[in-house]
Structure formats: C-alpha cells, structure tokens
C-alpha cells in the first residue's frame, strides 16, 4: 500500500520515495546494508576513523548514512569526535526521517537519541562524539562557499538519470576542492559521466563490485600531499 505525504510515497511500509525525483531515498532491498557496502566499506571505514575524521555528504535525505556512520564509529570505539557535514536542498520533515529510520532495528537506539535534535532545516548537533552540520540549500551553490575539507565524501544524490544536477563535473570539481589530500569518495553509481567528472576533478577512479543487484559502484581517491622538496 502507498501513502502520499509532502512529496513522499511510502513503499514496502517504510521506504520513502521522492515524488519530486521519482526515486527511493535508499535501496528497496536493504538500505543499511547498501550504505555499509558503498559508503563505509567503499571508503575503507571504519579503518580510517580517527579523532576529527570528517565525512561530507551530498544528499542528507533520511539521515540513514549519518546513523550508519555514527553506529560504526561507536562500535569501533574511536576516541574523540566524528565530524559529519551534509548538504541537502530539500530537508525532510523530522517525522518522515523517523519513519524511514524505523525500518532499521539495529539503529533504533541511535535514531531515538538523535530524534529530539531534528529541525527539518539547517542545523548543528554537538555531542561528545559527533559534530554534525546540515547545510540547507542547493549544493551547487552552498558547497562553493564551504570553508572546509572532508576526509571522505558520500555522494548520495538520487540516481544520476533523475537528479543529474547533483553529479555534474562542476560539482565534482567542488567536491575535489573540498577533499583533504589522500581523501576518498564513494558512490553507488558507476555512471560513465560521473566517473569522468571525478577523474577530470583530479581523483583516481576505480569501478568495484556494487551492492545487491548493482554490478558496479565507484570509488575515487585524491593524491596524498607531495612532500615538500628540501
Ligand atoms: C538518495 S537521497 C539521499 C539519501 C540519504 N543519504 C540518506 O541517508 O537517507 C538524495 C538526496 O539528495 C537531495 N538533493 C537533490 N538535489 C539536490 C541538490 N541540488 N542539492 C542538495 N541536495 C539535493 C535530495 O533532496 C535527497 O534528500
């Protein structure tokens, strides 16, 4: 059964599908398993976690990727704080985020802990182990003004066919400009124009096995800083 509410269709109970983009927010198969495969393993996480590690994301959606990352951070017992910045043009109402998150029993405790913080708009959450910022607005405008560099990017727009503006070469160049030397990015898509955009931006790009029925996904690495010549 499907319900319509503020641009969201609910499928299979609690999988939100955007009516604006005609695409699900996460895999209808198993969104959490896909996040772990694509964004965590795809960026060699949790192995690279250390105090102050900065994840940035294009497309905050339901907050699933944030919950999965913080869950992995806590499981790895990394001392210090995870920094997580997400760029989102159409923030979801908090009750819709919670409904979508409720699909993942493993994340229940964390979802309940963060629930009182959601505002449905731009915001900052500071916990003892998390420094989270939601940058509201079109990432094509907001990212160029961002003053930071992330260690890892989660590129999680809707599919490149349906949300092409979030995958354009110009935006991939901004992603590279906002990536620390040696940083990485991963995404579930292996679309040729996305890979070419990342390459043109200076990333070394590889195609690796995707999640579930997706044959391939993309990983990309920025060269480490060159040591200065004596
Ligand atoms: C696949 S969903 C993200 C899923 C999310 N990472 C999660 O964990 O639930 C894609 C997101 O990109 C956002 N988006 C689409 N175009 C955008 C743009 N130009 N700038 C910023 N966000 C955009 C959508 O509103 C949507 O929330």
PDB file of C-alpha atoms and ligand atoms in Angstrom:
ATOM      1  CA  UNK A   1       0.000   0.000   0.000  1.00  0.00           C
ATOM      2  CA  UNK A   2       1.245   3.530  -0.723  1.00  0.00           C
ATOM      3  CA  UNK A   3       0.528   6.796   1.117  1.00  0.00           C
ATOM      4  CA  UNK A   4       1.299  10.186  -0.299  1.00  0.00           C
ATOM      5  CA  UNK A   5       2.538  12.930   2.016  1.00  0.00           C
ATOM      6  CA  UNK A   6       4.525  16.076   1.172  1.00  0.00           C
ATOM      7  CA  UNK A   7       6.289  14.730  -1.872  1.00  0.00           C
ATOM      8  CA  UNK A   8       6.893  11.279  -0.411  1.00  0.00           C
ATOM      9  CA  UNK A   9       5.356   7.951  -1.366  1.00  0.00           C
ATOM     10  CA  UNK A  10       5.895   5.173   1.152  1.00  0.00           C
ATOM     11  CA  UNK A  11       6.722   1.809  -0.377  1.00  0.00           C
ATOM     12  CA  UNK A  12       7.043  -1.573   1.318  1.00  0.00           C
ATOM     13  CA  UNK A  13       5.884   0.107   4.528  1.00  0.00           C
ATOM     14  CA  UNK A  14       8.717   2.475   5.363  1.00  0.00           C
ATOM     15  CA  UNK A  15      10.845   3.123   2.282  1.00  0.00           C
ATOM     16  CA  UNK A  16      10.382   6.753   1.242  1.00  0.00           C
ATOM     17  CA  UNK A  17      10.257   7.503  -2.463  1.00  0.00           C
ATOM     18  CA  UNK A  18      10.572  11.125  -3.573  1.00  0.00           C
ATOM     19  CA  UNK A  19       7.746  12.206  -5.846  1.00  0.00           C
ATOM     20  CA  UNK A  20       9.861  15.217  -6.892  1.00  0.00           C
ATOM     21  CA  UNK A  21      12.635  12.950  -8.216  1.00  0.00           C
ATOM     22  CA  UNK A  22      10.650   9.722  -8.652  1.00  0.00           C
ATOM     23  CA  UNK A  23      13.368   7.746  -6.858  1.00  0.00           C
ATOM     24  CA  UNK A  24      13.719   5.963  -3.477  1.00  0.00           C
ATOM     25  CA  UNK A  25      15.851   7.558  -0.754  1.00  0.00           C
ATOM     26  CA  UNK A  26      17.578   4.240  -0.171  1.00  0.00           C
ATOM     27  CA  UNK A  27      17.658   0.718  -1.577  1.00  0.00           C
ATOM     28  CA  UNK A  28      14.341  -1.105  -1.513  1.00  0.00           C
ATOM     29  CA  UNK A  29      16.388  -4.257  -0.831  1.00  0.00           C
ATOM     30  CA  UNK A  30      18.262  -3.240   2.332  1.00  0.00           C
ATOM     31  CA  UNK A  31      19.259   0.406   2.685  1.00  0.00           C
ATOM     32  CA  UNK A  32      21.522  -0.147   5.681  1.00  0.00           C
ATOM     33  CA  UNK A  33      23.437  -2.991   4.028  1.00  0.00           C
ATOM     34  CA  UNK A  34      23.877  -0.848   0.921  1.00  0.00           C
ATOM     35  CA  UNK A  35      25.180   2.110   2.975  1.00  0.00           C
ATOM     36  CA  UNK A  36      27.654  -0.169   4.708  1.00  0.00           C
ATOM     37  CA  UNK A  37      28.869  -1.629   1.434  1.00  0.00           C
ATOM     38  CA  UNK A  38      29.018   1.544  -0.633  1.00  0.00           C
ATOM     39  CA  UNK A  39      29.824   4.364   1.747  1.00  0.00           C
ATOM     40  CA  UNK A  40      31.571   2.700   4.681  1.00  0.00           C
ATOM     41  CA  UNK A  41      33.495  -0.192   3.092  1.00  0.00           C
ATOM     42  CA  UNK A  42      33.802   1.849  -0.138  1.00  0.00           C
ATOM     43  CA  UNK A  43      35.768   4.468   1.800  1.00  0.00           C
ATOM     44  CA  UNK A  44      37.734   1.963   3.941  1.00  0.00           C
ATOM     45  CA  UNK A  45      35.722   2.800   7.036  1.00  0.00           C
ATOM     46  CA  UNK A  46      35.881   2.251   9.959  1.00  0.00           C
ATOM     47  CA  UNK A  47      39.613   1.500   9.453  1.00  0.00           C
ATOM     48  CA  UNK A  48      40.435   5.162   8.644  1.00  0.00           C
ATOM     49  CA  UNK A  49      38.475   6.653  11.541  1.00  0.00           C
ATOM     50  CA  UNK A  50      40.448   8.862  13.915  1.00  0.00           C
ATOM     51  CA  UNK A  51      39.580  11.833  16.128  1.00  0.00           C
ATOM     52  CA  UNK A  52      38.206  14.647  13.953  1.00  0.00           C
ATOM     53  CA  UNK A  53      37.675  12.461  10.883  1.00  0.00           C
ATOM     54  CA  UNK A  54      35.413  14.431   8.562  1.00  0.00           C
ATOM     55  CA  UNK A  55      32.719  12.853   6.411  1.00  0.00           C
ATOM     56  CA  UNK A  56      30.851  15.107   3.994  1.00  0.00           C
ATOM     57  CA  UNK A  57      27.781  14.075   2.076  1.00  0.00           C
ATOM     58  CA  UNK A  58      25.773  15.268  -0.911  1.00  0.00           C
ATOM     59  CA  UNK A  59      22.130  14.469  -0.090  1.00  0.00           C
ATOM     60  CA  UNK A  60      21.199  14.039   3.588  1.00  0.00           C
ATOM     61  CA  UNK A  61      17.739  12.593   2.945  1.00  0.00           C
ATOM     62  CA  UNK A  62      16.545  10.438   5.830  1.00  0.00           C
ATOM     63  CA  UNK A  63      19.781  10.590   7.842  1.00  0.00           C
ATOM     64  CA  UNK A  64      20.395   6.876   7.325  1.00  0.00           C
ATOM     65  CA  UNK A  65      24.017   7.351   6.255  1.00  0.00           C
ATOM     66  CA  UNK A  66      24.721   9.537   9.294  1.00  0.00           C
ATOM     67  CA  UNK A  67      23.223   6.931  11.636  1.00  0.00           C
ATOM     68  CA  UNK A  68      25.165   4.112   9.963  1.00  0.00           C
ATOM     69  CA  UNK A  69      28.428   6.079  10.174  1.00  0.00           C
ATOM     70  CA  UNK A  70      27.951   7.042  13.830  1.00  0.00           C
ATOM     71  CA  UNK A  71      26.962   3.464  14.642  1.00  0.00           C
ATOM     72  CA  UNK A  72      30.221   2.241  13.067  1.00  0.00           C
ATOM     73  CA  UNK A  73      32.178   4.989  14.861  1.00  0.00           C
ATOM     74  CA  UNK A  74      30.820   3.920  18.253  1.00  0.00           C
ATOM     75  CA  UNK A  75      31.326   0.221  17.507  1.00  0.00           C
ATOM     76  CA  UNK A  76      34.957   0.968  16.646  1.00  0.00           C
ATOM     77  CA  UNK A  77      35.290   2.875  19.965  1.00  0.00           C
ATOM     78  CA  UNK A  78      37.305   5.639  18.332  1.00  0.00           C
ATOM     79  CA  UNK A  79      38.229   8.305  20.865  1.00  0.00           C
ATOM     80  CA  UNK A  80      37.161  11.866  20.040  1.00  0.00           C
ATOM     81  CA  UNK A  81      34.587  13.176  17.609  1.00  0.00           C
ATOM     82  CA  UNK A  82      33.304  12.270  14.192  1.00  0.00           C
ATOM     83  CA  UNK A  83      32.691  15.383  12.099  1.00  0.00           C
ATOM     84  CA  UNK A  84      29.857  14.961   9.594  1.00  0.00           C
ATOM     85  CA  UNK A  85      28.611  17.655   7.222  1.00  0.00           C
ATOM     86  CA  UNK A  86      25.724  17.022   4.888  1.00  0.00           C
ATOM     87  CA  UNK A  87      24.388  19.185   2.043  1.00  0.00           C
ATOM     88  CA  UNK A  88      20.655  18.987   1.416  1.00  0.00           C
ATOM     89  CA  UNK A  89      18.344  21.082  -0.783  1.00  0.00           C
ATOM     90  CA  UNK A  90      15.013  19.702   0.443  1.00  0.00           C
ATOM     91  CA  UNK A  91      15.325  18.707   4.126  1.00  0.00           C
ATOM     92  CA  UNK A  92      12.815  16.050   5.144  1.00  0.00           C
ATOM     93  CA  UNK A  93      10.320  16.770   7.913  1.00  0.00           C
ATOM     94  CA  UNK A  94      11.586  15.113  11.130  1.00  0.00           C
ATOM     95  CA  UNK A  95       8.586  12.758  11.397  1.00  0.00           C
ATOM     96  CA  UNK A  96       9.337  11.396   7.913  1.00  0.00           C
ATOM     97  CA  UNK A  97      13.010  10.912   8.793  1.00  0.00           C
ATOM     98  CA  UNK A  98      11.996   8.939  11.876  1.00  0.00           C
ATOM     99  CA  UNK A  99       9.545   6.809   9.959  1.00  0.00           C
ATOM    100  CA  UNK A 100      12.190   5.948   7.354  1.00  0.00           C
ATOM    101  CA  UNK A 101      14.803   5.233  10.047  1.00  0.00           C
ATOM    102  CA  UNK A 102      12.407   2.931  11.910  1.00  0.00           C
ATOM    103  CA  UNK A 103      12.983   0.315   9.208  1.00  0.00           C
ATOM    104  CA  UNK A 104      16.420  -0.430  10.689  1.00  0.00           C
ATOM    105  CA  UNK A 105      16.069  -2.047  14.116  1.00  0.00           C
ATOM    106  CA  UNK A 106      19.841  -2.109  14.604  1.00  0.00           C
ATOM    107  CA  UNK A 107      19.899   1.697  14.538  1.00  0.00           C
ATOM    108  CA  UNK A 108      16.903   2.181  16.867  1.00  0.00           C
ATOM    109  CA  UNK A 109      18.807   3.391  19.917  1.00  0.00           C
ATOM    110  CA  UNK A 110      20.843   5.883  17.921  1.00  0.00           C
ATOM    111  CA  UNK A 111      17.823   7.080  15.948  1.00  0.00           C
ATOM    112  CA  UNK A 112      15.940   7.713  19.203  1.00  0.00           C
ATOM    113  CA  UNK A 113      18.936   9.580  20.674  1.00  0.00           C
ATOM    114  CA  UNK A 114      19.169  11.941  17.692  1.00  0.00           C
ATOM    115  CA  UNK A 115      15.396  12.322  17.172  1.00  0.00           C
ATOM    116  CA  UNK A 116      14.904  15.319  19.508  1.00  0.00           C
ATOM    117  CA  UNK A 117      17.564  17.236  17.569  1.00  0.00           C
ATOM    118  CA  UNK A 118      15.949  17.230  14.111  1.00  0.00           C
ATOM    119  CA  UNK A 119      14.618  20.562  12.945  1.00  0.00           C
ATOM    120  CA  UNK A 120      13.779  19.868   9.289  1.00  0.00           C
ATOM    121  CA  UNK A 121      16.257  22.541   8.232  1.00  0.00           C
ATOM    122  CA  UNK A 122      19.813  23.818   8.558  1.00  0.00           C
ATOM    123  CA  UNK A 123      21.286  22.811  11.906  1.00  0.00           C
ATOM    124  CA  UNK A 124      24.217  21.743  14.035  1.00  0.00           C
ATOM    125  CA  UNK A 125      24.304  18.873  16.534  1.00  0.00           C
ATOM    126  CA  UNK A 126      27.167  18.722  19.006  1.00  0.00           C
ATOM    127  CA  UNK A 127      27.518  15.536  21.073  1.00  0.00           C
ATOM    128  CA  UNK A 128      30.567  14.225  22.886  1.00  0.00           C
ATOM    129  CA  UNK A 129      31.396  12.048  19.866  1.00  0.00           C
ATOM    130  CA  UNK A 130      29.680  13.883  16.996  1.00  0.00           C
ATOM    131  CA  UNK A 131      29.889  17.294  15.388  1.00  0.00           C
ATOM    132  CA  UNK A 132      27.136  17.331  12.769  1.00  0.00           C
ATOM    133  CA  UNK A 133      26.158  20.162  10.418  1.00  0.00           C
ATOM    134  CA  UNK A 134      23.316  20.167   7.928  1.00  0.00           C
ATOM    135  CA  UNK A 135      23.892  22.771   5.227  1.00  0.00           C
ATOM    136  CA  UNK A 136      20.500  23.536   3.717  1.00  0.00           C
ATOM    137  CA  UNK A 137      20.225  24.689   0.113  1.00  0.00           C
ATOM    138  CA  UNK A 138      21.221  23.619  -3.356  1.00  0.00           C
ATOM    139  CA  UNK A 139      24.666  22.050  -3.085  1.00  0.00           C
ATOM    140  CA  UNK A 140      25.615  23.675  -6.387  1.00  0.00           C
ATOM    141  CA  UNK A 141      25.542  26.966  -4.520  1.00  0.00           C
ATOM    142  CA  UNK A 142      26.351  26.064  -0.931  1.00  0.00           C
ATOM    143  CA  UNK A 143      29.393  23.862  -1.499  1.00  0.00           C
ATOM    144  CA  UNK A 144      31.428  26.546  -3.240  1.00  0.00           C
ATOM    145  CA  UNK A 145      31.107  28.730  -0.101  1.00  0.00           C
ATOM    146  CA  UNK A 146      32.059  25.948   2.292  1.00  0.00           C
ATOM    147  CA  UNK A 147      35.318  26.626   4.123  1.00  0.00           C
ATOM    148  CA  UNK A 148      36.284  23.055   4.967  1.00  0.00           C
ATOM    149  CA  UNK A 149      37.821  19.893   3.551  1.00  0.00           C
ATOM    150  CA  UNK A 150      36.484  16.408   4.236  1.00  0.00           C
ATOM    151  CA  UNK A 151      38.483  13.189   4.510  1.00  0.00           C
ATOM    152  CA  UNK A 152      35.691  11.293   2.791  1.00  0.00           C
ATOM    153  CA  UNK A 153      32.686  12.131   0.654  1.00  0.00           C
ATOM    154  CA  UNK A 154      29.470  10.149   0.412  1.00  0.00           C
ATOM    155  CA  UNK A 155      27.990  11.052  -2.992  1.00  0.00           C
ATOM    156  CA  UNK A 156      24.369  10.122  -2.460  1.00  0.00           C
ATOM    157  CA  UNK A 157      22.137  12.109  -4.788  1.00  0.00           C
ATOM    158  CA  UNK A 158      19.204  10.409  -6.402  1.00  0.00           C
ATOM    159  CA  UNK A 159      20.142   8.404  -9.480  1.00  0.00           C
ATOM    160  CA  UNK A 160      22.201  10.401 -12.000  1.00  0.00           C
ATOM    161  CA  UNK A 161      19.421   9.945 -14.575  1.00  0.00           C
ATOM    162  CA  UNK A 162      16.836  11.538 -12.281  1.00  0.00           C
ATOM    163  CA  UNK A 163      18.942  14.033 -10.337  1.00  0.00           C
ATOM    164  CA  UNK A 164      21.700  14.923 -12.858  1.00  0.00           C
ATOM    165  CA  UNK A 165      22.365  18.326 -11.279  1.00  0.00           C
ATOM    166  CA  UNK A 166      23.950  16.656  -8.246  1.00  0.00           C
ATOM    167  CA  UNK A 167      26.502  14.769 -10.376  1.00  0.00           C
ATOM    168  CA  UNK A 168      27.796  17.399 -12.796  1.00  0.00           C
ATOM    169  CA  UNK A 169      31.540  17.861 -13.462  1.00  0.00           C
ATOM    170  CA  UNK A 170      31.492  21.343 -11.895  1.00  0.00           C
ATOM    171  CA  UNK A 171      30.134  19.940  -8.650  1.00  0.00           C
ATOM    172  CA  UNK A 172      32.637  17.041  -8.719  1.00  0.00           C
ATOM    173  CA  UNK A 173      35.372  19.690  -9.050  1.00  0.00           C
ATOM    174  CA  UNK A 174      33.996  21.391  -5.922  1.00  0.00           C
ATOM    175  CA  UNK A 175      33.979  18.027  -4.145  1.00  0.00           C
ATOM    176  CA  UNK A 176      37.664  17.587  -5.042  1.00  0.00           C
ATOM    177  CA  UNK A 177      38.461  21.145  -3.907  1.00  0.00           C
ATOM    178  CA  UNK A 178      36.830  20.266  -0.570  1.00  0.00           C
ATOM    179  CA  UNK A 179      38.637  16.953  -0.067  1.00  0.00           C
ATOM    180  CA  UNK A 180      41.757  16.646   2.091  1.00  0.00           C
ATOM    181  CA  UNK A 181      44.867  15.236   0.376  1.00  0.00           C
ATOM    182  CA  UNK A 182      44.614  11.438   0.253  1.00  0.00           C
ATOM    183  CA  UNK A 183      40.852  11.687   0.827  1.00  0.00           C
ATOM    184  CA  UNK A 184      38.345   9.427  -0.829  1.00  0.00           C
ATOM    185  CA  UNK A 185      34.864   9.413  -2.200  1.00  0.00           C
ATOM    186  CA  UNK A 186      32.475   6.606  -2.963  1.00  0.00           C
ATOM    187  CA  UNK A 187      29.123   6.310  -4.623  1.00  0.00           C
ATOM    188  CA  UNK A 188      26.670   3.596  -5.544  1.00  0.00           C
ATOM    189  CA  UNK A 189      26.601   4.613  -9.208  1.00  0.00           C
ATOM    190  CA  UNK A 190      29.061   3.633 -11.909  1.00  0.00           C
ATOM    191  CA  UNK A 191      27.593   6.047 -14.473  1.00  0.00           C
ATOM    192  CA  UNK A 192      30.281   6.964 -17.003  1.00  0.00           C
ATOM    193  CA  UNK A 193      29.763  10.731 -16.807  1.00  0.00           C
ATOM    194  CA  UNK A 194      30.109  10.658 -13.008  1.00  0.00           C
ATOM    195  CA  UNK A 195      33.366   8.713 -13.219  1.00  0.00           C
ATOM    196  CA  UNK A 196      34.679  11.047 -15.905  1.00  0.00           C
ATOM    197  CA  UNK A 197      33.697  14.077 -13.819  1.00  0.00           C
ATOM    198  CA  UNK A 198      35.587  12.704 -10.817  1.00  0.00           C
ATOM    199  CA  UNK A 199      38.626  11.938 -12.981  1.00  0.00           C
ATOM    200  CA  UNK A 200      38.586  15.419 -14.501  1.00  0.00           C
ATOM    201  CA  UNK A 201      38.441  16.794 -10.947  1.00  0.00           C
ATOM    202  CA  UNK A 202      41.703  15.014 -10.099  1.00  0.00           C
ATOM    203  CA  UNK A 203      40.535  11.796  -8.455  1.00  0.00           C
ATOM    204  CA  UNK A 204      41.920   8.353  -9.317  1.00  0.00           C
ATOM    205  CA  UNK A 205      38.743   6.449 -10.026  1.00  0.00           C
ATOM    206  CA  UNK A 206      38.023   2.743  -9.866  1.00  0.00           C
ATOM    207  CA  UNK A 207      34.953   0.644 -10.546  1.00  0.00           C
ATOM    208  CA  UNK A 208      34.355  -2.018  -7.903  1.00  0.00           C
ATOM    209  CA  UNK A 209      31.533  -4.505  -7.212  1.00  0.00           C
ATOM    210  CA  UNK A 210      28.302  -2.771  -6.229  1.00  0.00           C
ATOM    211  CA  UNK A 211      25.668  -3.727  -3.688  1.00  0.00           C
ATOM    212  CA  UNK A 212      22.987  -6.309  -4.424  1.00  0.00           C
ATOM    213  CA  UNK A 213      21.849  -6.244  -8.000  1.00  0.00           C
ATOM    214  CA  UNK A 214      24.127  -3.335  -8.923  1.00  0.00           C
ATOM    215  CA  UNK A 215      27.088  -4.813 -10.733  1.00  0.00           C
ATOM    216  CA  UNK A 216      29.417  -1.861 -10.123  1.00  0.00           C
ATOM    217  CA  UNK A 217      29.918   1.188  -7.926  1.00  0.00           C
ATOM    218  CA  UNK A 218      32.619   3.868  -7.909  1.00  0.00           C
ATOM    219  CA  UNK A 219      35.474   4.646  -5.544  1.00  0.00           C
ATOM    220  CA  UNK A 220      37.794   7.572  -6.020  1.00  0.00           C
ATOM    221  CA  UNK A 221      40.945   8.750  -4.261  1.00  0.00           C
ATOM    222  CA  UNK A 222      42.703  12.084  -4.247  1.00  0.00           C
ATOM    223  CA  UNK A 223      46.506  12.002  -4.354  1.00  0.00           C
ATOM    224  CA  UNK A 224      48.208  12.477  -0.979  1.00  0.00           C
ATOM    225  CA  UNK A 225      50.050  15.734  -0.431  1.00  0.00           C
ATOM    226  CA  UNK A 226      53.501  15.703  -2.022  1.00  0.00           C
ATOM    227  CA  UNK A 227      56.289  16.103   0.497  1.00  0.00           C
ATOM    228  CA  UNK A 228      57.976  19.481   0.113  1.00  0.00           C
ATOM    229  CA  UNK A 229      61.349  19.443  -1.611  1.00  0.00           C
ATOM    230  CA  UNK A 230      64.273  20.185   0.646  1.00  0.00           C
TER     231      UNK A 230
HETATM  232  C1  LIG B   1      19.149   9.385  -2.335  1.00  0.00           C
HETATM  233  S1  LIG B   1      18.663  10.743  -1.354  1.00  0.00           S
HETATM  234  C2  LIG B   1      19.862  10.764  -0.044  1.00  0.00           C
HETATM  235  C3  LIG B   1      19.713   9.648   0.950  1.00  0.00           C
HETATM  236  C4  LIG B   1      20.443   9.917   2.227  1.00  0.00           C
HETATM  237  N1  LIG B   1      21.874   9.989   2.113  1.00  0.00           N
HETATM  238  C5  LIG B   1      20.013   9.028   3.369  1.00  0.00           C
HETATM  239  O1  LIG B   1      20.899   8.560   4.129  1.00  0.00           O
HETATM  240  O2  LIG B   1      18.804   8.871   3.534  1.00  0.00           O
HETATM  241  C6  LIG B   1      19.203  12.130  -2.307  1.00  0.00           C
HETATM  242  C7  LIG B   1      19.086  13.463  -1.597  1.00  0.00           C
HETATM  243  O3  LIG B   1      19.676  14.481  -2.402  1.00  0.00           O
HETATM  244  C8  LIG B   1      18.923  15.660  -2.218  1.00  0.00           C
HETATM  245  N2  LIG B   1      19.201  16.585  -3.334  1.00  0.00           N
HETATM  246  C9  LIG B   1      18.766  16.508  -4.601  1.00  0.00           C
HETATM  247  N3  LIG B   1      19.231  17.535  -5.341  1.00  0.00           N
HETATM  248  C10 LIG B   1      19.986  18.298  -4.505  1.00  0.00           C
HETATM  249  C11 LIG B   1      20.750  19.492  -4.667  1.00  0.00           C
HETATM  250  N4  LIG B   1      20.817  20.116  -5.850  1.00  0.00           N
HETATM  251  N5  LIG B   1      21.420  19.972  -3.597  1.00  0.00           N
HETATM  252  C12 LIG B   1      21.376  19.331  -2.389  1.00  0.00           C
HETATM  253  N6  LIG B   1      20.667  18.209  -2.182  1.00  0.00           N
HETATM  254  C13 LIG B   1      19.973  17.688  -3.213  1.00  0.00           C
HETATM  255  C14 LIG B   1      17.502  15.157  -2.178  1.00  0.00           C
HETATM  256  O4  LIG B   1      16.605  16.089  -1.607  1.00  0.00           O
HETATM  257  C15 LIG B   1      17.653  13.883  -1.359  1.00  0.00           C
HETATM  258  O5  LIG B   1      17.447  14.117   0.004  1.00  0.00           O
END
